[in-house]
XYZ file of C-alpha atoms in Angstrom:
65
model
C 25.764 -75.116 -5.870
C 29.041 -75.146 -7.671
C 31.517 -71.463 -6.753
C 29.987 -70.087 -10.198
C 27.013 -69.887 -9.154
C 27.747 -69.666 -5.015
C 29.473 -66.508 -6.314
C 27.314 -65.230 -8.750
C 24.294 -65.207 -6.784
C 27.296 -63.403 -3.651
C 27.336 -60.968 -6.756
C 23.533 -60.211 -6.751
C 22.690 -59.890 -3.382
C 25.377 -57.031 -3.070
C 28.855 -58.058 -4.044
C 29.923 -56.847 -6.962
C 28.855 -53.098 -6.636
C 32.933 -52.816 -7.043
C 32.292 -48.913 -7.346
C 29.737 -48.410 -4.040
C 26.768 -47.373 -6.316
C 24.166 -49.371 -5.020
C 24.100 -50.928 -9.284
C 25.070 -53.925 -10.380
C 26.368 -54.443 -13.584
C 27.508 -56.623 -15.663
C 31.158 -55.730 -15.759
C 31.270 -55.307 -11.808
C 29.966 -59.318 -11.873
C 32.934 -60.692 -14.529
C 35.442 -58.120 -12.056
C 34.025 -59.818 -9.052
C 33.518 -63.654 -10.177
C 37.145 -63.566 -12.154
C 38.400 -62.088 -8.157
C 37.169 -64.994 -6.732
C 36.394 -68.275 -8.501
C 40.065 -69.054 -10.125
C 41.167 -69.416 -6.806
C 38.290 -70.641 -4.866
C 38.848 -73.569 -7.764
C 42.072 -74.323 -6.920
C 42.415 -74.114 -3.607
C 39.269 -76.515 -2.601
C 38.979 -79.082 -6.394
C 42.504 -78.340 -7.650
C 41.468 -77.248 -11.153
C 41.470 -74.241 -13.267
C 38.465 -72.770 -13.318
C 37.638 -69.116 -15.296
C 34.522 -67.223 -15.154
C 33.826 -65.177 -18.454
C 30.828 -62.928 -18.564
C 29.349 -63.018 -22.308
C 27.630 -59.767 -23.629
C 26.774 -55.458 -22.537
C 29.047 -55.513 -20.213
C 27.241 -51.699 -19.576
C 23.488 -53.509 -18.110
C 22.564 -53.633 -14.877
C 21.874 -56.770 -12.563
C 20.435 -55.353 -10.153
C 19.594 -51.915 -8.781
C 19.296 -50.952 -5.275
C 17.157 -48.779 -3.317
């Protein structure tokens, strides 16, 4: 996987649940990705990579029970 995909999948597994509510929103995913992908891209590949999430930031991507 690429960095975006790797961290996107981690986010869907719950790491992007920024407030511990059991819900991953597009905004939470954007926050999670923007905290991890740029630094990892620079460390691993020496290049810039800036993830973007487009659309409704309140959209629920995953809801955990």
